[in-house]
Coordinates of C-alpha atoms and ligand atoms in Angstrom, one line a residue:
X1 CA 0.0 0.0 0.0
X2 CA 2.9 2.4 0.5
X3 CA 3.2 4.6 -2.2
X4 CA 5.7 8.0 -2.9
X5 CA 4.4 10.9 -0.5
X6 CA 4.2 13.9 -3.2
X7 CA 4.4 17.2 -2.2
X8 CA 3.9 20.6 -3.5
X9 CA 6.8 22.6 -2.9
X10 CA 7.6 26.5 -2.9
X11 CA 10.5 26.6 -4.0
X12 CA 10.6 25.1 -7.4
X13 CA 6.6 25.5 -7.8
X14 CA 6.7 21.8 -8.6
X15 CA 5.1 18.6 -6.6
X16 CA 7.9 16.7 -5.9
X17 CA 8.4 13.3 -4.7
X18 CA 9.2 14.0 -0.5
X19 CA 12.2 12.5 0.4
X20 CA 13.8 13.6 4.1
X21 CA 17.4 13.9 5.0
X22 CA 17.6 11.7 7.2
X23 CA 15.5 8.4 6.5
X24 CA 12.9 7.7 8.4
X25 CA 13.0 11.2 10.2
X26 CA 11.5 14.5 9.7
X27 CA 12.1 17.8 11.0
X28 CA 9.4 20.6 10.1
X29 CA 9.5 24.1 11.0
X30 CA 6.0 26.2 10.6
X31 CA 5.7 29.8 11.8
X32 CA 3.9 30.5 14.7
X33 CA 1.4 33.1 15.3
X34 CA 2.1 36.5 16.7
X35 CA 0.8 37.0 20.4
X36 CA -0.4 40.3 20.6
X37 CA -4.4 39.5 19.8
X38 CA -6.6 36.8 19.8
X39 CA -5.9 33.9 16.9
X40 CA -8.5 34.1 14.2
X41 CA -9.9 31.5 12.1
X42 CA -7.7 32.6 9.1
X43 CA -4.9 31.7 12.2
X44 CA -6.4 28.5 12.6
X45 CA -6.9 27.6 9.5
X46 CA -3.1 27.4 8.8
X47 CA -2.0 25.5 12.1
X48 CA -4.9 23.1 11.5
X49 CA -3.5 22.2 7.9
X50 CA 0.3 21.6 9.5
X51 CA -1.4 19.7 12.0
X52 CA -3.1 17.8 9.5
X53 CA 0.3 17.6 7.8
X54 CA 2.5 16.4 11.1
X55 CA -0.7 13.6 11.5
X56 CA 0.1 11.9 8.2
X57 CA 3.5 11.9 8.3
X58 CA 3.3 10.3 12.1
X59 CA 0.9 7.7 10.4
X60 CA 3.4 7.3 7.7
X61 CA 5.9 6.4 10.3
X62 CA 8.1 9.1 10.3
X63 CA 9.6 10.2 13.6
X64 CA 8.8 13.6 13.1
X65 CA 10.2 16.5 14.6
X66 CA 7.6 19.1 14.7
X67 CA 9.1 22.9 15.0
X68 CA 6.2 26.2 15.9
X69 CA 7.7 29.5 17.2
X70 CA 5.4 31.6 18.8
X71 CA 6.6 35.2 17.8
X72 CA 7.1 37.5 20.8
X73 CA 9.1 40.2 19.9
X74 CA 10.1 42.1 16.5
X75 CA 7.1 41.9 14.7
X76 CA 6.2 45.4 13.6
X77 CA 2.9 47.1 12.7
X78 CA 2.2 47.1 8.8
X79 CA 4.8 43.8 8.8
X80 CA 7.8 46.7 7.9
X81 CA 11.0 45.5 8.7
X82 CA 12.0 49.3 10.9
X83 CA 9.6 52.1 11.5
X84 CA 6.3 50.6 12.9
X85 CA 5.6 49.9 16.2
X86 CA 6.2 46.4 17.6
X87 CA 2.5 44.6 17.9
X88 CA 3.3 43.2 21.3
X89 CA 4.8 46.7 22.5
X90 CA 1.9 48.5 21.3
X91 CA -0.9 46.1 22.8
X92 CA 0.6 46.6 26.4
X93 CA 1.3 50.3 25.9
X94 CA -2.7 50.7 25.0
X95 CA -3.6 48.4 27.9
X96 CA -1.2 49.3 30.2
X97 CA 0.3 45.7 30.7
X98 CA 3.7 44.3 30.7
X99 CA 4.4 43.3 27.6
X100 CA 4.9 39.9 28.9
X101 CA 1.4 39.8 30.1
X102 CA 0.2 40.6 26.7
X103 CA 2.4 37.7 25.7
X104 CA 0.7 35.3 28.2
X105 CA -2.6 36.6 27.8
X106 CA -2.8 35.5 24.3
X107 CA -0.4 32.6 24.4
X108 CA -2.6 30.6 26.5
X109 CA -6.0 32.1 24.2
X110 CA -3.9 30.3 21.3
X111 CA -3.4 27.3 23.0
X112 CA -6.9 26.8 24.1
X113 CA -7.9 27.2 20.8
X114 CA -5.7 24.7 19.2
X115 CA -7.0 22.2 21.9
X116 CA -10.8 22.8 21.0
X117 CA -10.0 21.9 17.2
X118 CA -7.8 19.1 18.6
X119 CA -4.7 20.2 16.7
X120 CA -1.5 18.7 18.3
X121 CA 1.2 20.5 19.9
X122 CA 4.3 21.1 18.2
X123 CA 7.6 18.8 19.9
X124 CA 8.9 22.5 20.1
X125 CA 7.3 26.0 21.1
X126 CA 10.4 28.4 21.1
X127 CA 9.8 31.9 21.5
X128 CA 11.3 34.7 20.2
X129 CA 12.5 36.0 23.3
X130 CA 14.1 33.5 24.9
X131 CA 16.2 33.1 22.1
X132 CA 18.3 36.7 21.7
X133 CA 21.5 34.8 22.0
X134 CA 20.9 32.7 19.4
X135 CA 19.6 35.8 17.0
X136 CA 22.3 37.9 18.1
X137 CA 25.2 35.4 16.6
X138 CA 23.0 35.2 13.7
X139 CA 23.6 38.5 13.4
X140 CA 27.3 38.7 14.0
X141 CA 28.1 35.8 11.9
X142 CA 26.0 37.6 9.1
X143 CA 28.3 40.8 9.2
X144 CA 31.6 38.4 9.8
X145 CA 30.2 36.7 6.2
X146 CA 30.0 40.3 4.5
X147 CA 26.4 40.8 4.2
X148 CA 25.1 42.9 6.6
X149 CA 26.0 46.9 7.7
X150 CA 25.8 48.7 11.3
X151 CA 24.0 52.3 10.7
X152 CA 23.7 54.3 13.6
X153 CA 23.2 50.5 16.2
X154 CA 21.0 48.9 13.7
X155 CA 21.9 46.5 11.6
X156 CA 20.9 45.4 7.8
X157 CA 20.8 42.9 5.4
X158 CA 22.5 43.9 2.5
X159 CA 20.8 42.5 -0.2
X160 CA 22.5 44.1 -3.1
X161 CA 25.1 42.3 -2.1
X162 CA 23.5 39.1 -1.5
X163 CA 22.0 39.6 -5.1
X164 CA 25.5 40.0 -6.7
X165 CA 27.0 36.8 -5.1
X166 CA 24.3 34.2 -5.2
X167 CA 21.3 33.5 -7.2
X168 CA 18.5 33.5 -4.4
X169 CA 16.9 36.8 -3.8
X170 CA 13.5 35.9 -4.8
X171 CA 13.6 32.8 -5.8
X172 CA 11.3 31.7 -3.2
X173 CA 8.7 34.3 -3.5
X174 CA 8.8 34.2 -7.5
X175 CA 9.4 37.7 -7.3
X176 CA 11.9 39.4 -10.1
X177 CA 15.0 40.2 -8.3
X178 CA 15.3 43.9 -10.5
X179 CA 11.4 44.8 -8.9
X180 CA 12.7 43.9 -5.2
X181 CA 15.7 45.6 -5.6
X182 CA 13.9 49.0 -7.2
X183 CA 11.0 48.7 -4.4
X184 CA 10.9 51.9 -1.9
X185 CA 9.0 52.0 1.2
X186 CA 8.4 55.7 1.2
X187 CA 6.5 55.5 3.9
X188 CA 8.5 53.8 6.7
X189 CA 10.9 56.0 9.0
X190 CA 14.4 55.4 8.9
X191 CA 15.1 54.3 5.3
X192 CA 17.7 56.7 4.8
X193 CA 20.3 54.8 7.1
X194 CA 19.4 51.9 4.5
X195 CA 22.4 51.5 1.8
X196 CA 19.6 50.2 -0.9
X197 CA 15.6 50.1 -0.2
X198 CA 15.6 46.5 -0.2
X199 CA 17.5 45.9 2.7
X200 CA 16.3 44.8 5.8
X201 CA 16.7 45.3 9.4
X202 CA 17.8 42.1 11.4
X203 CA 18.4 44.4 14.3
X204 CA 17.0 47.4 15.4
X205 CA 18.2 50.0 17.5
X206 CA 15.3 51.0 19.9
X207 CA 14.0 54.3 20.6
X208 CA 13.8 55.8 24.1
X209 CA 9.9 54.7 24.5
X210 CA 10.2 50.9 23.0
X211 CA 9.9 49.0 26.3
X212 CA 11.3 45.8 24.3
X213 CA 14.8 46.1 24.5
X214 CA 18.4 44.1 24.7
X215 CA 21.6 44.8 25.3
X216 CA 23.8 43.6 22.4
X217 CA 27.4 44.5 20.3
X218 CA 25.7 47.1 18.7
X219 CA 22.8 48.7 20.5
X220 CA 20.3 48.2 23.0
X221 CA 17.9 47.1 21.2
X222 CA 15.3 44.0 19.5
X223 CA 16.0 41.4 16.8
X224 CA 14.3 41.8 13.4
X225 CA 11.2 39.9 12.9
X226 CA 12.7 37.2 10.3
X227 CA 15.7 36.7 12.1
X228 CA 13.7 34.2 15.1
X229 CA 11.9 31.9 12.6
X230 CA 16.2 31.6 10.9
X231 CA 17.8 31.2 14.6
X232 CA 15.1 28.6 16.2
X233 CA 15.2 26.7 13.0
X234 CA 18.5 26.4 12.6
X235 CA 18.9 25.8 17.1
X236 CA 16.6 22.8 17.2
X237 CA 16.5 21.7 12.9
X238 CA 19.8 22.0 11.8
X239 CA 20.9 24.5 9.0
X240 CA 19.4 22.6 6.6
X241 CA 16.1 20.7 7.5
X242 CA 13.2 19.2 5.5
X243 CA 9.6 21.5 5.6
X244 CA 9.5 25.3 6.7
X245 CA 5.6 26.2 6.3
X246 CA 3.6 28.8 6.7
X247 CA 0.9 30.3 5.1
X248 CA 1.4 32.0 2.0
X249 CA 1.4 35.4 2.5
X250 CA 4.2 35.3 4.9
X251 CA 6.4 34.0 1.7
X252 CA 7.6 37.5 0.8
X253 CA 9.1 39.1 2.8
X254 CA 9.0 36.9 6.0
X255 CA 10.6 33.8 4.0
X256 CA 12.2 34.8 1.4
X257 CA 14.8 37.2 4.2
X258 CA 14.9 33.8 6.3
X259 CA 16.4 32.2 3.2
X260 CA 18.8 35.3 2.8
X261 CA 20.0 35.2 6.4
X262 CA 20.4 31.6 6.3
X263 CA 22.6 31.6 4.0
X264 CA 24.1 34.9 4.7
X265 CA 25.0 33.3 8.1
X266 CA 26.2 29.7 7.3
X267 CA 26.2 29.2 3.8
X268 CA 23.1 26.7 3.6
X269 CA 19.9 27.3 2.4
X270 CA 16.9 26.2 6.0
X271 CA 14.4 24.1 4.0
X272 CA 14.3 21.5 1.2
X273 CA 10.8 21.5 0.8
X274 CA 8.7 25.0 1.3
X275 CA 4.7 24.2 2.2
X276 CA 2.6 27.1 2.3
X277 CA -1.0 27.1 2.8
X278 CA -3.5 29.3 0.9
X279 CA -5.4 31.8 2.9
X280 CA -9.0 31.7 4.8
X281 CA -11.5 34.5 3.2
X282 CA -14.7 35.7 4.4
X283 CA -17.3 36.2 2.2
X284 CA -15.1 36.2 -0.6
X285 CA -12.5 38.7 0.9
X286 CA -9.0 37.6 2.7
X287 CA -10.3 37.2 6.7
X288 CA -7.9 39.8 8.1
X289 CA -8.2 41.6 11.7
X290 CA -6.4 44.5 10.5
X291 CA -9.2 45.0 7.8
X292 CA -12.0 44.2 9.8
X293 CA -13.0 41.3 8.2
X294 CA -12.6 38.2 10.9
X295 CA -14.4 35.9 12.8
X296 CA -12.5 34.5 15.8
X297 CA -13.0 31.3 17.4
X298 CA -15.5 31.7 19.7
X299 CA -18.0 33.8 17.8
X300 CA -18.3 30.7 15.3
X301 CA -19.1 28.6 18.1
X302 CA -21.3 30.3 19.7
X303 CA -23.0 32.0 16.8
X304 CA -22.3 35.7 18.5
X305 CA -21.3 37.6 14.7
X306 CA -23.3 38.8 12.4
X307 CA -21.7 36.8 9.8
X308 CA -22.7 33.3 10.5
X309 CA -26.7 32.5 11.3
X310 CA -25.9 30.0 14.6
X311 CA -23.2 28.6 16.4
X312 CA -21.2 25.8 14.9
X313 CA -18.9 22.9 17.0
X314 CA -15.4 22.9 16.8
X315 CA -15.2 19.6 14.7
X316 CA -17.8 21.2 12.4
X317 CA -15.3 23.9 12.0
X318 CA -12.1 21.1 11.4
X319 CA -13.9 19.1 9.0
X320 CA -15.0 22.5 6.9
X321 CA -11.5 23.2 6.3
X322 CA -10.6 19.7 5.7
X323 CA -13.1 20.1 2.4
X324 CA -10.7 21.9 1.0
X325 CA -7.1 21.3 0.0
X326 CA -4.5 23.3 2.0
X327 CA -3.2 25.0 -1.1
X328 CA -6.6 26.7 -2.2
X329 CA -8.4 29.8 -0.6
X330 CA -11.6 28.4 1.6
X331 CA -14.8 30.8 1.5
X332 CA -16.1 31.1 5.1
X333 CA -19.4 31.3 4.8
X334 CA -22.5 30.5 6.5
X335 CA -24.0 28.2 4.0
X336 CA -20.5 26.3 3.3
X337 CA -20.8 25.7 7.0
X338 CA -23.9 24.2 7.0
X339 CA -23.4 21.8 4.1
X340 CA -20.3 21.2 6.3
X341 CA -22.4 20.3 9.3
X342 CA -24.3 17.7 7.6
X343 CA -21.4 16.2 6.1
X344 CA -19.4 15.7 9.3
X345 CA -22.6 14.2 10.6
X346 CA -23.0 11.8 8.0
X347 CA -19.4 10.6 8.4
X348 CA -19.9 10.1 11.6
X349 CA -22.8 8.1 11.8
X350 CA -21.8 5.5 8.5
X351 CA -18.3 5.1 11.0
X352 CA -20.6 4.4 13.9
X353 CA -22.6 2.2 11.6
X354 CA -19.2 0.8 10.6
X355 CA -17.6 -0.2 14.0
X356 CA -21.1 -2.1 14.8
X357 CA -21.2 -4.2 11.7
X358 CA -20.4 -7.8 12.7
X359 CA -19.0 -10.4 10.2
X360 CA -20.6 -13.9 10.3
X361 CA -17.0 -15.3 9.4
X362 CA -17.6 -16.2 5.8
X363 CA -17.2 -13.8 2.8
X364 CA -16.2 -14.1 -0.9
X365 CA -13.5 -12.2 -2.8
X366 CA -16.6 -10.4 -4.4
X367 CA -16.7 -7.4 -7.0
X368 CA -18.2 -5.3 -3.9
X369 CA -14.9 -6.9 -2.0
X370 CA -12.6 -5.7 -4.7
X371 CA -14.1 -2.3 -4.9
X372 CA -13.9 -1.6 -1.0
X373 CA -10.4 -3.0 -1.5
X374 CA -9.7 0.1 -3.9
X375 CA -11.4 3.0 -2.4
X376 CA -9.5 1.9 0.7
X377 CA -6.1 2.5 -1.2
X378 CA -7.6 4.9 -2.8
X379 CA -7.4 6.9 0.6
X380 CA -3.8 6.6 1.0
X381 CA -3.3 7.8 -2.8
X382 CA -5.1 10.7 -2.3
X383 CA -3.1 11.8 0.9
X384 CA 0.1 10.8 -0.7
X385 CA -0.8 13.2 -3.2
X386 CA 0.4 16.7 -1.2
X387 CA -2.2 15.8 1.5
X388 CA -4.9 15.8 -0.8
X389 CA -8.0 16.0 2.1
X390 CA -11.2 16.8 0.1
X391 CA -10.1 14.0 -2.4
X392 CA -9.4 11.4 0.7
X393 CA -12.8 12.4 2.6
X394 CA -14.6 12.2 -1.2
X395 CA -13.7 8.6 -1.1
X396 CA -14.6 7.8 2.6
X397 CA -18.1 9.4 1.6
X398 CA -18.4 6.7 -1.1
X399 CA -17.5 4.3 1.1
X400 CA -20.0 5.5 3.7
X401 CA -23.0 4.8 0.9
X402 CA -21.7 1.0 0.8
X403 CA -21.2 1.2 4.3
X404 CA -24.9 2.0 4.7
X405 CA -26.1 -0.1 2.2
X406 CA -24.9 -3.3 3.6
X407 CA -26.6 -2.1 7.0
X408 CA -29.8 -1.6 5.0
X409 CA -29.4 -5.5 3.4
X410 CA -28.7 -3.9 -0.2
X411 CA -25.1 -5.6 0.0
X412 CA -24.4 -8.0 1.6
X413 CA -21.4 -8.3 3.9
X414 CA -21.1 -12.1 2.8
X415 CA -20.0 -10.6 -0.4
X416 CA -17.3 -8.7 1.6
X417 CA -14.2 -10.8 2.9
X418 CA -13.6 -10.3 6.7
X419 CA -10.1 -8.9 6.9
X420 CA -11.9 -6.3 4.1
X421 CA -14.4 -5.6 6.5
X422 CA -11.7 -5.0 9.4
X423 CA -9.8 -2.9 7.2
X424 CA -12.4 -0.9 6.1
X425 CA -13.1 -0.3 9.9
X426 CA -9.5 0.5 10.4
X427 CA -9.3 2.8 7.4
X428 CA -12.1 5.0 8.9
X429 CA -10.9 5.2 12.7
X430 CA -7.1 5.8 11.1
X431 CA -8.5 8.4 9.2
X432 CA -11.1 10.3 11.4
X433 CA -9.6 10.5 14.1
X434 CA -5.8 10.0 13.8
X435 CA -4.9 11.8 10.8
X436 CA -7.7 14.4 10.0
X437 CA -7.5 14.3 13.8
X438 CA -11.6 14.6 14.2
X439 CA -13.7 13.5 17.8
X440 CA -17.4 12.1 17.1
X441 CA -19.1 15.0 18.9
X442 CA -22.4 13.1 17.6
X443 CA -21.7 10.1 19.8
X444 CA -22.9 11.3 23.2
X445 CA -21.3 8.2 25.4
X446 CA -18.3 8.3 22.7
X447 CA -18.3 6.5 19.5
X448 CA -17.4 2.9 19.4
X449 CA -19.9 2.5 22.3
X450 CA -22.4 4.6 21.4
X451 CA -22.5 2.6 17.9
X452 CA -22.8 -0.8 20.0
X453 CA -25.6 0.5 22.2
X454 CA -27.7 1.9 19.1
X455 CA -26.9 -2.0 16.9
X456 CA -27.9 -3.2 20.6
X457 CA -31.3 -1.3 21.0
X458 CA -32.5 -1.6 17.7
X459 CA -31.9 -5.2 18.4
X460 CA -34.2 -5.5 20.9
X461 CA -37.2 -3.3 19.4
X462 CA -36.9 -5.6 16.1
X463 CA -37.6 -8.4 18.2
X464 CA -40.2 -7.5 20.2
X465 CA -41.7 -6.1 17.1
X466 CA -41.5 -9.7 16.0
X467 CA -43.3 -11.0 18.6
X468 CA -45.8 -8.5 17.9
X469 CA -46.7 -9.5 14.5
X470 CA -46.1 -13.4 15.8
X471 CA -49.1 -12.5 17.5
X472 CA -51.0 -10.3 15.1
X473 CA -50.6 -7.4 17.1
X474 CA -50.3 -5.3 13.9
X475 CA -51.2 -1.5 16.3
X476 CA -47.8 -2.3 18.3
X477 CA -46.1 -3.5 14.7
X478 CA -47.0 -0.5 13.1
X479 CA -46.5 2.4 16.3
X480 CA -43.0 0.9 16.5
X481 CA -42.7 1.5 12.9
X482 CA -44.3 4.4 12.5
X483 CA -42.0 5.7 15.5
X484 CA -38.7 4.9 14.6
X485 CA -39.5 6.4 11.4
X486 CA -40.2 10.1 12.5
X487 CA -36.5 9.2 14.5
X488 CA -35.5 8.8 11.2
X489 CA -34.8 5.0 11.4
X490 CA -36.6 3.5 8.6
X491 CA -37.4 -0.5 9.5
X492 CA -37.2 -3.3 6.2
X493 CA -38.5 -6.5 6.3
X494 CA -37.1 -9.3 4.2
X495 CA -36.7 -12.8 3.6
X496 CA -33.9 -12.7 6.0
X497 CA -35.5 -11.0 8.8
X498 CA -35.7 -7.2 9.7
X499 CA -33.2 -5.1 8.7
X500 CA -32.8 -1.0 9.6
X501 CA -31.2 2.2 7.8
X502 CA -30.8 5.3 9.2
X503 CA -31.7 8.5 7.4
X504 CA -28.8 11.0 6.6
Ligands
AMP601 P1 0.4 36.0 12.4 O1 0.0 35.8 13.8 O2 -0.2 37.2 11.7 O3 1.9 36.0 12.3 O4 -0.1 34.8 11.5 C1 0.0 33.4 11.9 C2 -0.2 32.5 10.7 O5 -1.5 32.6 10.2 C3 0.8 32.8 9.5 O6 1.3 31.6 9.0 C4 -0.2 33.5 8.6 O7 0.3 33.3 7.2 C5 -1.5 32.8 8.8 N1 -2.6 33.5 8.4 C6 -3.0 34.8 8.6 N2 -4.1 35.2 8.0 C7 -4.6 34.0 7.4 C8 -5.7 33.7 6.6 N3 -6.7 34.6 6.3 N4 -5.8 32.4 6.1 C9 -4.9 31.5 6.4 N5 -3.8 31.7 7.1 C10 -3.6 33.0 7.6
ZN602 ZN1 8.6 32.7 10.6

């Protein structure tokens, strides 16, 4: 079953066959989110794709080492490299809080979140600021290696440089090295101690009222923004590891600089493979706090935003973004959710249908067998195709029609081998649960158990309903019926007895 894991990577716009450094091993580094606010779903939807991503490669087998920062310090307003206010520094001048409180505040609000949409935590959380020794001998080594400047305690990037002796300015980001080198940010302060326009601050002198602030060989002062994600990486990856991700608007500038000071301070481009995941829009427009148009969390589950008509569950919320593949943009919106809702439902239920189906112990190599045999490969082929999740869940959804259908009696599961049938009830729990990483919130005393008690009740009222007609007690026969079919539950009778489906 174990076919090539494909993957779409950055850097040469190409899917390419993934093959780590080390075998069996993978180390992957994604940026972390910015502190200074609460995540939004935009947020989410990123860390909920690489957590989909870490899953399959842990189900794959790989030992993987999994690498978030959370960013702390250095991230200015605007995303400017000098001039703007750092986010973190600004939040706890407005609300009169230590900056580190600001930090904690929305630290914890992050992790919270991530635990409600069951995403995983990374092996490693480094932050920003608790690596300043690191980025300072980034820094130092940069200037030893020739390409980087001191201008009045800050320090640049210099990029002309960098352009003149290697070929990777902008190769990442796509972007024509001549139109990043001729790109002027008018509107940022301090440009003029900048040798070229393009260059970039990796650190930054601070101003008497920036309460962020380091001692260090040439000011007191904090690191650039891209110069955490290049020291972390490199501390606990390597210099050269196998997946740096992100989402994609981060590519320029935020990656393609990490790329230039990972070179520009040991010679080696950070990542073989660059993931980055398309963005989240609302309504048809990019879901950004800075423009107003965000959702966060909580106001999709409990329904409080004008935006969406009632609340919807945290899996509801997973399995909407798992219709969609990582590397297209995904409309929020109020109906998508609600087509959502019913789907995650119906998954559920043919799984909790599945786990209670019971093999009699003989089963034939059948054309049925064969196809459930292929859909369950197909799964894995559609996953090792750059984590292809709509495709993968479009085939459990076919499966859950059979699934349904031998519960009704239109297959038969002695047309369906028993190691198929275990399989197929291994496929779906590996799948769910472990690598889309989905609970069964529809299963109220949690879902293997729940689907035994339901095969185990509807036991029961089939038999007594037997011994009703037995007796030619057709009002009880027919109120049972008529019952369990307002429940939804729709009763057949056959040759072989009473069989029972269950609306979706
Ligand atoms: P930030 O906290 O702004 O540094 O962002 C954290 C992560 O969320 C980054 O990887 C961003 O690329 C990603 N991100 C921000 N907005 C969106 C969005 N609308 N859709 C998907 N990812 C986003
Ligand atoms: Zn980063």
């Amino acid at each position: 079953m174990q076919q090539e894991l494909k993957i779409q990577n950055s850097l040469s716009r190409q899917k390419e066959v993934f093959k780590p450094i080390h075998e069996g091993r993978v180390g992957m580094y994604v940026c972390g989110p910015t502190v200074y606010s609460d995540v939004h779903l935009g947020n989410c939807r990123t860390f909920v794709s690489f957590d989909v991503i870490y899953r399959y490669l842990t189900y794959l087998g790989y030992k993987v080492r999994y690498v978030r920062n959370i960013t702390d310090v250095g991230h200015l307003e605007g995303d400017t490299d000098i001039g703007g206010e750092d986010k973190i520094s600004k939040k706890a001048r407005l609300e009169q809080l230590e900056p580190m409180e600001v930090v904690q505040r929305y630290t914890v609000g992050f992790h919270d979140v991530m635990q409600v949409l069951n995403a995983l935590p990374p092996s490693i959380e480094p932050r920003a600021t608790q690596h300043i020794i690191e980025q300072i001998d980034m820094v130092q080594s940069i200037l030893d290696n020739g390409y980087g400047y001191v201008e009045n305690g800050s320090v640049y990037f210099d990029t002309n440089k960098f352009v003149k002796e290697t070929d990777y300015y902008g190769k990442l980001s796509g972007r024509k090295v001549e139109d990043l080198m001729t790109e002027t940010r008018d509107d940022l302060k301090n440009q003029s101690e900048k040798r070229h326009p393009s260059d970039f601050a990796i650190w930054i002198k601070a101003s008497p009222e920036h309460i962020m602030r380091w001692q260090s060989p040439w000011s007191v002062g904090f690191p650039g923004w891209h110069l955490e994600c290049s020291a972390m990486s490199t501390k606990y990856l390597g210099q050269t590891f196998d997946i740096h991700g992100g989402g994609n608007d981060l590519k320029f500038p935020h990656h393609e600089n990490e790329v230039a000071q990972n070179i520009g301070s040991c010679g080696h481009a950070p990542a073989n493979y660059w993931l980055h995941t398309n963005m989240l829009l609302m309504n048809g427009k990019k879901m950004s706090k800075s423009d107003g148009n965000s959702i966060t969390p909580e106001e999709l589950f409990t329904g409080n935003n004008p935006n969406v008509s009632k609340g919807y569950s945290p899996m509801v919320l997973r399995f909407f973004m798992l219709q969609s593949h990582y590397g297209s943009t995904l409309d929020l919106t109020d109906v998508a959710l609600l087509a959502a809702e019913k789907g995650y439902k119906r998954i559920m239920e043919a799984n909790q249908t599945l786990q209670g189906l019971q093999h009699s112990g003989n089963g034939s190599a059948s054309e049925l067998d064969q196809r459930i045999q292929g859909q369950i490969a197909q799964v894995h082929i559609e996953m090792n195709d750059d984590f292809n999740t709509p495709k993968a869940l479009a085939v459990l959804f076919d499966l859950a029609t059979t699934i349904n259908r031998l519960q009704g009696g239109q297959d038969k599961l002695s047309d369906v081998q028993p190691e198929t049938l275990a399989q197929l009830q291994q496929v779906f729990q590996d799948f769910l649960f472990d690598v889309f990483g989905l609970k069964d919130e529809t299963a109220t005393g949690g879902g293997q158990g729940n689907a035994d008690l339901m095969n185990g009740l509807m036991d029961i009222i089939i038999e007594v309903r037997k011994g009703a007609k037995e007796t030619k007690d057709w009002p009880t026969a027919d109120l049972i019926r008529n019952k369990l079919g307002e429940m939804g539950v729709q009763l057949k009778d056959g040759p072989e007895g009473t069989s029972w489906t269950r609306d979706i």
